[in-house]
Short mmCIF file of C-alpha atoms in Angstrom, two decimals:
data_model
loop_
_atom_site.label_atom_id
_atom_site.label_comp_id
_atom_site.label_asym_id
_atom_site.label_seq_id
_atom_site.Cartn_x
_atom_site.Cartn_y
_atom_site.Cartn_z
CA MET E 1 83.93 -58.84 -29.88
CA VAL E 2 87.38 -59.83 -31.15
CA LEU E 3 89.11 -62.47 -29.04
CA ARG E 4 92.84 -62.24 -28.41
CA PRO E 5 94.72 -65.50 -27.76
CA THR E 6 97.38 -65.55 -25.06
CA GLU E 7 101.09 -65.49 -25.87
CA GLU E 8 101.35 -69.12 -24.73
CA GLU E 9 98.59 -70.13 -27.14
CA LEU E 10 100.18 -68.23 -30.02
CA TYR E 11 103.52 -69.94 -29.32
CA ARG E 12 101.81 -73.34 -29.24
CA ARG E 13 100.25 -72.71 -32.64
CA ARG E 14 103.67 -71.89 -34.13
CA ILE E 15 105.19 -75.23 -33.09
CA VAL E 16 105.12 -78.35 -35.24
CA GLY E 17 105.05 -81.26 -32.80
CA ILE E 18 107.60 -84.04 -33.26
CA GLY E 19 106.70 -87.48 -31.86
CA SER E 20 108.64 -90.71 -31.92
CA GLU E 21 106.84 -91.78 -35.10
CA THR E 22 104.48 -88.92 -35.90
CA VAL E 23 104.41 -85.22 -36.72
CA ALA E 24 101.55 -83.08 -35.39
CA ASN E 25 100.15 -79.61 -35.98
CA VAL E 26 101.66 -79.37 -39.45
CA SER E 27 99.09 -77.04 -41.07
CA SER E 28 99.06 -73.27 -40.72
CA THR E 29 96.01 -71.94 -38.90
CA ASP E 30 96.63 -68.17 -38.93
CA PHE E 31 94.03 -67.32 -41.56
CA PRO E 32 90.56 -65.75 -41.25
CA GLY E 33 87.76 -68.02 -40.05
CA HIS E 34 89.81 -70.81 -38.51
CA TYR E 35 89.39 -69.64 -34.93
CA PRO E 36 85.89 -68.21 -34.24
CA GLY E 37 85.97 -64.67 -32.88
CA GLU E 38 89.65 -64.07 -33.71
CA ASP E 39 90.81 -61.60 -36.35
CA HIS E 40 93.49 -63.13 -38.56
CA SER E 41 93.07 -60.85 -41.56
CA TRP E 42 96.41 -60.04 -43.19
CA ASP E 43 97.93 -56.77 -42.05
CA ILE E 44 101.04 -55.19 -43.59
CA GLU E 45 102.20 -53.59 -40.34
CA LYS E 46 101.85 -56.85 -38.44
CA PHE E 47 103.78 -58.62 -41.19
CA LYS E 48 106.59 -56.05 -41.08
CA LYS E 49 106.85 -56.40 -37.33
CA GLY E 50 107.17 -60.19 -37.47
CA LEU E 51 109.50 -60.40 -40.49
CA HIS E 52 113.25 -60.39 -40.02
CA VAL E 53 116.39 -61.90 -41.54
CA GLU E 54 119.43 -62.87 -39.48
CA PHE E 55 122.70 -64.16 -40.93
CA HIS E 56 124.43 -66.93 -38.96
CA GLU E 57 127.39 -67.99 -41.11
CA PHE E 58 129.18 -66.33 -43.99
CA PRO E 59 132.52 -68.20 -44.13
CA ASN E 60 133.16 -67.22 -47.75
CA PRO E 61 131.29 -65.44 -50.56
CA SER E 62 130.00 -68.74 -51.96
CA THR E 63 128.38 -70.05 -48.76
CA CYS E 64 125.95 -68.52 -46.29
CA SER E 65 123.42 -69.56 -43.67
CA PHE E 66 120.66 -67.27 -42.42
CA SER E 67 117.25 -67.32 -40.77
CA LEU E 68 114.13 -66.06 -42.51
CA VAL E 69 111.45 -65.52 -39.86
CA GLY E 70 107.81 -64.54 -40.16
CA VAL E 71 106.80 -65.94 -43.57
CA ASP E 72 104.68 -68.88 -44.67
CA ALA E 73 106.27 -72.08 -45.96
CA SER E 74 104.95 -71.34 -49.46
CA ILE E 75 106.97 -68.10 -49.58
CA ALA E 76 110.15 -69.74 -48.26
CA ASN E 77 109.78 -72.56 -50.79
CA ALA E 78 109.23 -70.04 -53.58
CA PHE E 79 112.61 -68.46 -52.78
CA ARG E 80 114.24 -71.90 -52.80
CA ARG E 81 112.73 -72.87 -56.17
CA ILE E 82 113.64 -69.50 -57.72
CA LEU E 83 117.23 -69.93 -56.55
CA LEU E 84 117.43 -73.36 -58.14
CA ALA E 85 115.67 -72.70 -61.42
CA GLU E 86 115.03 -69.05 -62.27
CA VAL E 87 118.07 -66.89 -61.47
CA ALA E 88 119.97 -66.48 -64.74
CA THR E 89 123.65 -67.38 -65.16
CA VAL E 90 126.07 -67.87 -68.05
CA ALA E 91 127.31 -71.31 -69.06
CA ILE E 92 128.78 -73.08 -72.09
CA GLU E 93 125.94 -73.97 -74.47
CA HIS E 94 127.50 -74.67 -77.88
CA VAL E 95 130.70 -76.70 -78.32
CA PHE E 96 132.48 -76.79 -81.69
CA VAL E 97 135.05 -79.59 -81.78
CA ASN E 98 137.71 -78.85 -84.39
CA GLN E 99 140.00 -81.63 -83.19
CA ASN E 100 139.71 -84.25 -80.45
CA THR E 101 142.09 -87.21 -80.55
CA SER E 102 141.87 -87.92 -76.82
CA ILE E 103 140.04 -91.00 -75.54
CA VAL E 104 137.14 -88.84 -74.30
CA GLN E 105 134.24 -88.89 -76.77
CA ASP E 106 133.13 -85.55 -78.21
CA GLU E 107 129.68 -85.64 -76.58
CA VAL E 108 131.08 -86.62 -73.18
CA LEU E 109 133.66 -83.84 -73.32
CA ALA E 110 130.98 -81.34 -74.38
CA GLN E 111 128.88 -82.36 -71.37
CA ARG E 112 131.84 -81.89 -69.02
CA LEU E 113 132.61 -78.47 -70.49
CA GLY E 114 129.00 -77.34 -70.13
CA LEU E 115 129.00 -78.12 -66.41
CA ILE E 116 132.05 -75.93 -65.63
CA PRO E 117 130.93 -72.91 -63.51
CA LEU E 118 132.24 -69.66 -64.99
CA LYS E 119 132.95 -66.30 -63.41
CA GLY E 120 133.58 -62.80 -64.67
CA ASP E 121 132.48 -59.23 -64.00
CA LYS E 122 129.09 -59.59 -62.30
CA GLU E 123 127.51 -56.52 -63.85
CA ALA E 124 128.74 -57.57 -67.28
CA MET E 125 127.20 -61.02 -66.76
CA ARG E 126 123.87 -59.33 -66.02
CA TRP E 127 124.37 -57.01 -69.00
CA LEU E 128 124.47 -59.92 -71.47
CA ARG E 129 121.28 -60.27 -73.47
CA TRP E 130 119.30 -63.48 -73.86
CA MET E 131 119.90 -65.47 -77.01
CA SER E 132 116.53 -65.98 -78.66
CA LYS E 133 115.46 -69.34 -80.11
CA ARG E 134 113.18 -67.70 -82.66
CA PRO E 135 114.79 -67.62 -86.13
CA ASP E 136 113.21 -64.24 -86.98
CA ASP E 137 114.63 -62.56 -83.85
CA PRO E 138 117.87 -60.54 -84.30
CA ASN E 139 119.10 -61.95 -80.98
CA SER E 140 118.94 -65.50 -82.35
CA LYS E 141 122.39 -65.01 -83.89
CA ALA E 142 125.60 -64.97 -81.85
CA SER E 143 126.96 -61.49 -81.16
CA ASP E 144 129.11 -59.74 -78.56
CA TYR E 145 125.87 -58.78 -76.76
CA ASN E 146 124.63 -62.32 -76.11
CA THR E 147 127.56 -64.74 -76.53
CA LEU E 148 130.95 -65.25 -74.86
CA VAL E 149 133.60 -67.26 -76.69
CA LEU E 150 136.11 -69.60 -75.04
CA HIS E 151 138.89 -71.60 -76.68
CA LEU E 152 140.60 -74.80 -75.61
CA LYS E 153 143.70 -75.70 -77.59
CA VAL E 154 146.06 -78.23 -75.97
CA THR E 155 148.55 -80.73 -77.37
CA CYS E 156 150.26 -83.44 -75.33
CA THR E 157 154.01 -83.85 -75.94
CA ARG E 158 156.85 -85.76 -74.33
CA ASN E 159 158.99 -84.06 -71.71
CA PRO E 160 162.62 -84.34 -72.85
CA ASP E 161 163.80 -83.45 -69.33
CA ALA E 162 161.95 -86.32 -67.62
CA LYS E 163 164.16 -88.60 -65.51
CA LYS E 164 164.93 -92.11 -66.71
CA GLY E 165 162.48 -94.61 -65.25
CA GLU E 166 159.93 -91.90 -64.36
CA LYS E 167 156.37 -93.30 -64.27
CA ASP E 168 154.37 -90.22 -63.32
CA PRO E 169 152.59 -89.12 -66.54
CA THR E 170 152.46 -85.49 -65.36
CA LYS E 171 156.28 -85.52 -65.31
CA LEU E 172 156.78 -87.71 -68.37
CA TYR E 173 154.58 -85.56 -70.63
CA HIS E 174 153.53 -81.97 -71.09
CA ASN E 175 149.72 -81.46 -70.79
CA ALA E 176 149.08 -85.05 -69.73
CA HIS E 177 146.14 -83.73 -67.70
CA VAL E 178 143.92 -81.03 -69.18
CA TYR E 179 142.30 -78.80 -66.56
CA ALA E 180 139.67 -76.07 -66.74
CA SER E 181 142.46 -73.52 -66.35
CA ALA E 182 143.32 -74.21 -70.01
CA LEU E 183 140.12 -72.46 -71.16
CA GLU E 184 140.94 -69.13 -72.78
CA PHE E 185 138.49 -66.23 -73.09
CA VAL E 186 138.40 -64.62 -76.54
CA PRO E 187 136.66 -61.21 -76.30
CA ARG E 188 134.58 -60.08 -79.25
CA GLY E 189 133.42 -56.56 -80.04
CA ARG E 190 133.29 -54.45 -76.85
CA GLN E 191 133.62 -57.44 -74.51
CA ASP E 192 137.19 -56.50 -73.60
CA GLU E 193 135.72 -53.31 -72.06
CA ARG E 194 132.83 -55.12 -70.32
CA PHE E 195 135.01 -57.96 -69.06
CA PRO E 196 138.34 -56.31 -68.13
CA SER E 197 139.38 -59.32 -66.02
CA GLY E 198 138.12 -61.81 -68.61
CA VAL E 199 135.95 -64.90 -68.09
CA GLN E 200 137.41 -67.95 -66.40
CA PRO E 201 136.33 -71.10 -64.55
CA VAL E 202 135.41 -70.68 -60.89
CA ASN E 203 137.61 -73.68 -60.08
CA PRO E 204 140.60 -73.94 -62.43
CA ASP E 205 141.49 -77.43 -61.17
CA ILE E 206 138.53 -79.27 -62.72
CA LEU E 207 139.94 -82.20 -64.71
CA LEU E 208 138.60 -82.31 -68.27
CA ALA E 209 140.64 -85.04 -69.95
CA LYS E 210 143.84 -87.11 -69.80
CA MET E 211 146.03 -87.29 -72.87
CA ARG E 212 149.20 -88.94 -74.15
CA PRO E 213 151.81 -87.73 -76.68
CA GLY E 214 150.32 -86.98 -80.07
CA GLN E 215 146.78 -86.39 -78.77
CA GLU E 216 145.25 -82.95 -79.21
CA LEU E 217 142.20 -80.88 -78.26
CA ASP E 218 141.07 -77.90 -80.33
CA ILE E 219 137.63 -76.69 -79.24
CA GLU E 220 135.64 -73.47 -79.49
CA MET E 221 132.85 -72.88 -76.95
CA HIS E 222 130.00 -70.36 -77.00
CA CYS E 223 128.53 -69.31 -73.62
CA VAL E 224 125.01 -67.91 -73.32
CA LYS E 225 122.65 -66.83 -70.58
CA GLY E 226 120.16 -69.40 -69.26
CA VAL E 227 118.20 -70.60 -66.23
CA GLY E 228 118.25 -73.80 -64.21
CA SER E 229 114.78 -74.83 -65.36
CA ASP E 230 116.29 -75.30 -68.86
CA HIS E 231 119.41 -77.17 -67.69
CA ALA E 232 121.12 -77.75 -64.35
CA LYS E 233 124.34 -76.18 -65.68
CA PHE E 234 122.62 -72.78 -65.53
CA SER E 235 121.61 -73.18 -61.87
CA PRO E 236 123.52 -70.56 -59.82
CA VAL E 237 123.58 -72.74 -56.69
CA ALA E 238 125.12 -76.08 -55.86
CA THR E 239 122.46 -76.38 -53.17
CA ALA E 240 119.72 -74.19 -51.73
CA SER E 241 117.78 -75.67 -48.85
CA TYR E 242 116.06 -74.76 -45.61
CA ARG E 243 115.01 -76.41 -42.37
CA LEU E 244 112.73 -75.31 -39.55
CA LEU E 245 114.25 -74.11 -36.27
CA PRO E 246 114.19 -77.00 -33.75
CA THR E 247 112.71 -76.58 -30.26
CA ILE E 248 113.50 -78.72 -27.22
CA ASP E 249 111.36 -78.29 -24.09
CA ILE E 250 112.44 -80.17 -20.96
CA VAL E 251 109.14 -80.36 -19.04
CA ARG E 252 110.38 -82.49 -16.15
CA PRO E 253 113.88 -82.57 -14.57
CA ILE E 254 116.46 -84.92 -16.04
CA LEU E 255 119.20 -85.55 -13.48
CA GLY E 256 122.43 -87.44 -12.85
CA LYS E 257 123.32 -90.30 -15.19
CA ASP E 258 120.10 -89.74 -17.11
CA ALA E 259 121.21 -86.17 -17.83
CA GLU E 260 124.52 -87.42 -19.26
CA LYS E 261 122.70 -89.99 -21.40
CA PHE E 262 120.21 -87.35 -22.53
CA ALA E 263 123.06 -85.08 -23.70
CA ARG E 264 124.51 -87.93 -25.75
CA CYS E 265 121.21 -88.25 -27.65
CA PHE E 266 121.85 -84.88 -29.33
CA PRO E 267 124.67 -83.37 -31.41
CA LYS E 268 127.48 -81.80 -29.42
CA GLY E 269 126.58 -78.40 -27.99
CA VAL E 270 122.79 -78.81 -28.02
CA ILE E 271 122.36 -80.07 -24.43
CA GLY E 272 124.52 -78.92 -21.52
CA LEU E 273 124.96 -80.14 -17.93
CA GLU E 274 124.58 -77.76 -15.00
CA THR E 275 124.61 -78.23 -11.24
CA VAL E 276 121.37 -77.88 -9.29
CA THR E 277 121.74 -74.83 -7.04
CA ALA E 278 120.65 -74.57 -3.41
CA GLU E 279 117.97 -72.08 -4.41
CA GLU E 280 116.48 -74.48 -6.95
CA ALA E 281 116.61 -77.38 -4.49
CA ALA E 282 114.79 -75.29 -1.87
CA ARG E 283 112.07 -74.02 -4.21
CA GLU E 284 108.86 -76.00 -3.77
CA GLY E 285 107.47 -77.47 -6.99
CA SER E 286 110.70 -76.95 -8.96
CA GLY E 287 111.28 -80.69 -9.32
CA TYR E 288 114.77 -80.33 -7.88
CA GLU E 289 113.83 -80.66 -4.20
CA GLY E 290 116.64 -82.38 -2.31
CA GLN E 291 118.80 -82.63 -5.45
CA GLU E 292 121.34 -79.89 -4.66
CA GLY E 293 124.69 -80.58 -6.34
CA GLN E 294 123.22 -83.04 -8.84
CA LYS E 295 123.80 -82.58 -12.58
CA LYS E 296 120.78 -81.50 -14.58
CA ALA E 297 120.20 -81.36 -18.35
CA VAL E 298 119.56 -77.92 -19.88
CA VAL E 299 119.09 -76.80 -23.47
CA LYS E 300 122.14 -74.82 -24.61
CA ASN E 301 121.64 -74.37 -28.34
CA ALA E 302 118.63 -75.97 -30.04
CA PHE E 303 119.76 -74.40 -33.35
CA LYS E 304 122.36 -77.19 -33.76
CA ASP E 305 119.86 -80.01 -33.28
CA THR E 306 119.11 -82.29 -36.22
CA VAL E 307 115.86 -83.59 -34.68
CA SER E 308 116.96 -87.21 -34.81
CA ARG E 309 114.33 -88.12 -32.11
CA GLU E 310 116.92 -90.36 -30.45
CA CYS E 311 115.85 -89.24 -26.96
CA LEU E 312 112.27 -90.40 -27.62
CA ARG E 313 113.45 -93.99 -27.99
CA HIS E 314 114.41 -94.30 -24.31
CA GLU E 315 111.83 -95.00 -21.61
CA GLU E 316 113.58 -92.91 -18.95
CA PHE E 317 112.85 -89.75 -20.98
CA GLN E 318 109.17 -90.46 -21.65
CA GLY E 319 107.05 -87.46 -20.63
CA LYS E 320 110.12 -85.39 -19.77
CA VAL E 321 110.87 -83.74 -23.11
CA LYS E 322 108.93 -82.30 -26.04
CA LEU E 323 110.49 -81.86 -29.46
CA GLY E 324 109.21 -79.54 -32.15
CA ARG E 325 110.01 -77.09 -34.91
CA VAL E 326 109.01 -73.45 -35.28
CA ARG E 327 106.65 -73.27 -38.25
CA ASP E 328 107.67 -69.82 -39.56
CA HIS E 329 111.40 -69.85 -38.74
CA PHE E 330 113.34 -71.06 -41.80
CA ILE E 331 117.09 -71.65 -41.61
CA PHE E 332 118.38 -71.29 -45.17
CA SER E 333 121.65 -72.70 -46.48
CA ILE E 334 122.83 -71.40 -49.85
CA GLU E 335 125.95 -72.63 -51.62
CA SER E 336 126.74 -70.70 -54.78
CA THR E 337 128.56 -72.25 -57.74
CA GLY E 338 130.70 -69.10 -57.80
CA GLN E 339 129.35 -66.86 -60.54
CA PHE E 340 127.54 -64.72 -57.94
CA ASP E 341 127.92 -64.47 -54.15
CA SER E 342 125.42 -66.48 -52.11
CA ASP E 343 123.90 -63.43 -50.36
CA GLU E 344 123.43 -61.68 -53.72
CA LEU E 345 121.55 -64.69 -55.02
CA PHE E 346 118.98 -64.48 -52.23
CA VAL E 347 118.40 -60.79 -52.98
CA GLU E 348 118.03 -61.74 -56.64
CA SER E 349 115.38 -64.34 -55.74
CA ILE E 350 113.43 -61.66 -53.85
CA MET E 351 113.48 -59.43 -56.94
CA HIS E 352 112.24 -62.31 -59.09
CA LEU E 353 109.35 -63.03 -56.72
CA LYS E 354 108.47 -59.34 -56.61
CA THR E 355 108.34 -59.28 -60.42
CA LYS E 356 106.08 -62.34 -60.44
CA CYS E 357 103.71 -60.66 -57.99
CA GLN E 358 103.60 -57.50 -60.11
CA ARG E 359 102.76 -59.57 -63.20
CA ALA E 360 100.01 -61.40 -61.34
CA LYS E 361 98.61 -58.09 -60.09
CA THR E 362 98.63 -56.66 -63.61
CA ALA E 363 96.93 -59.79 -65.02
CA LEU E 364 94.21 -59.61 -62.36
CA SER E 365 93.53 -55.94 -63.07
CA GLU E 366 93.20 -56.71 -66.78
CA MET E 367 90.69 -59.46 -66.02
CA MET E 368 88.56 -57.14 -63.88
CA PHE E 369 88.35 -54.23 -66.32
#
């Protein structure tokens, strides 16, 4: 006979308990054999029913926040790690310094150039081939299929129209500050067709160097495709993180001044104050008997909570509130560096994980036969 746990029991198992100094119920238990008599074998239909994605914020193409519900922490963390280290982007890899008379050393300037996020036609970026590191591979040599070329040629000169006594170097001199906007894309082969809008920095206002009259920069840069596991400059995200959905259960009434103090223990908007109604005050066992008109604390939006545990420090709230997090509800925050939109990056991470699973499946089948 297969036992079926109640909805209350299933909800309890999903919650990670948060104490004043401890965390409880941290391990997943929904696997076969953990609960005698219960069937927890994996089922695709059950998984489909419990899985859903909900977007919360999408203020601009580079930033998004969404909930991924119904997966194990290992899967959510796999998406995060793939976003950081395995989604390919294009960045400056080789820097050829023809002339650099600024005070910035060649190697320091090369490092700064490599970290500049670039943008261009997205499909063309994906179209670029990988540059091989094997000498016998044809793709080990730079070509219009695997390399993008940028030039930086700037000379600082005096401004003859500057006012007498002027002290601002940006007004005294031309090109006193060299910004990323000075990078110029030089198409090779068919790249002018693939990149009709060119290749340019995501943020043109990144400061590269400061110069004075007579100083000059003449640099050629080669951009190639890479992944974040090779170097952070290839990582498509500035940050990719997740947190578990907080839960706040008020198990005993919190009234009056205590309710106001309780609300101050949480970020604004998490806890609200409502008035105890006559119906609640008259209901036996509600905890509000004789408290009509009093202010009571209610949970308005637990999503905004940071789980600081501040309320657990105060004696007046002991035994009145339970804090927790939902084990399989992950709130992702993705901030793209700009080469691809943040929502596209998550879809890309799914495709990468799918490919990994297919490779593992193929390897297992080869081992069995």
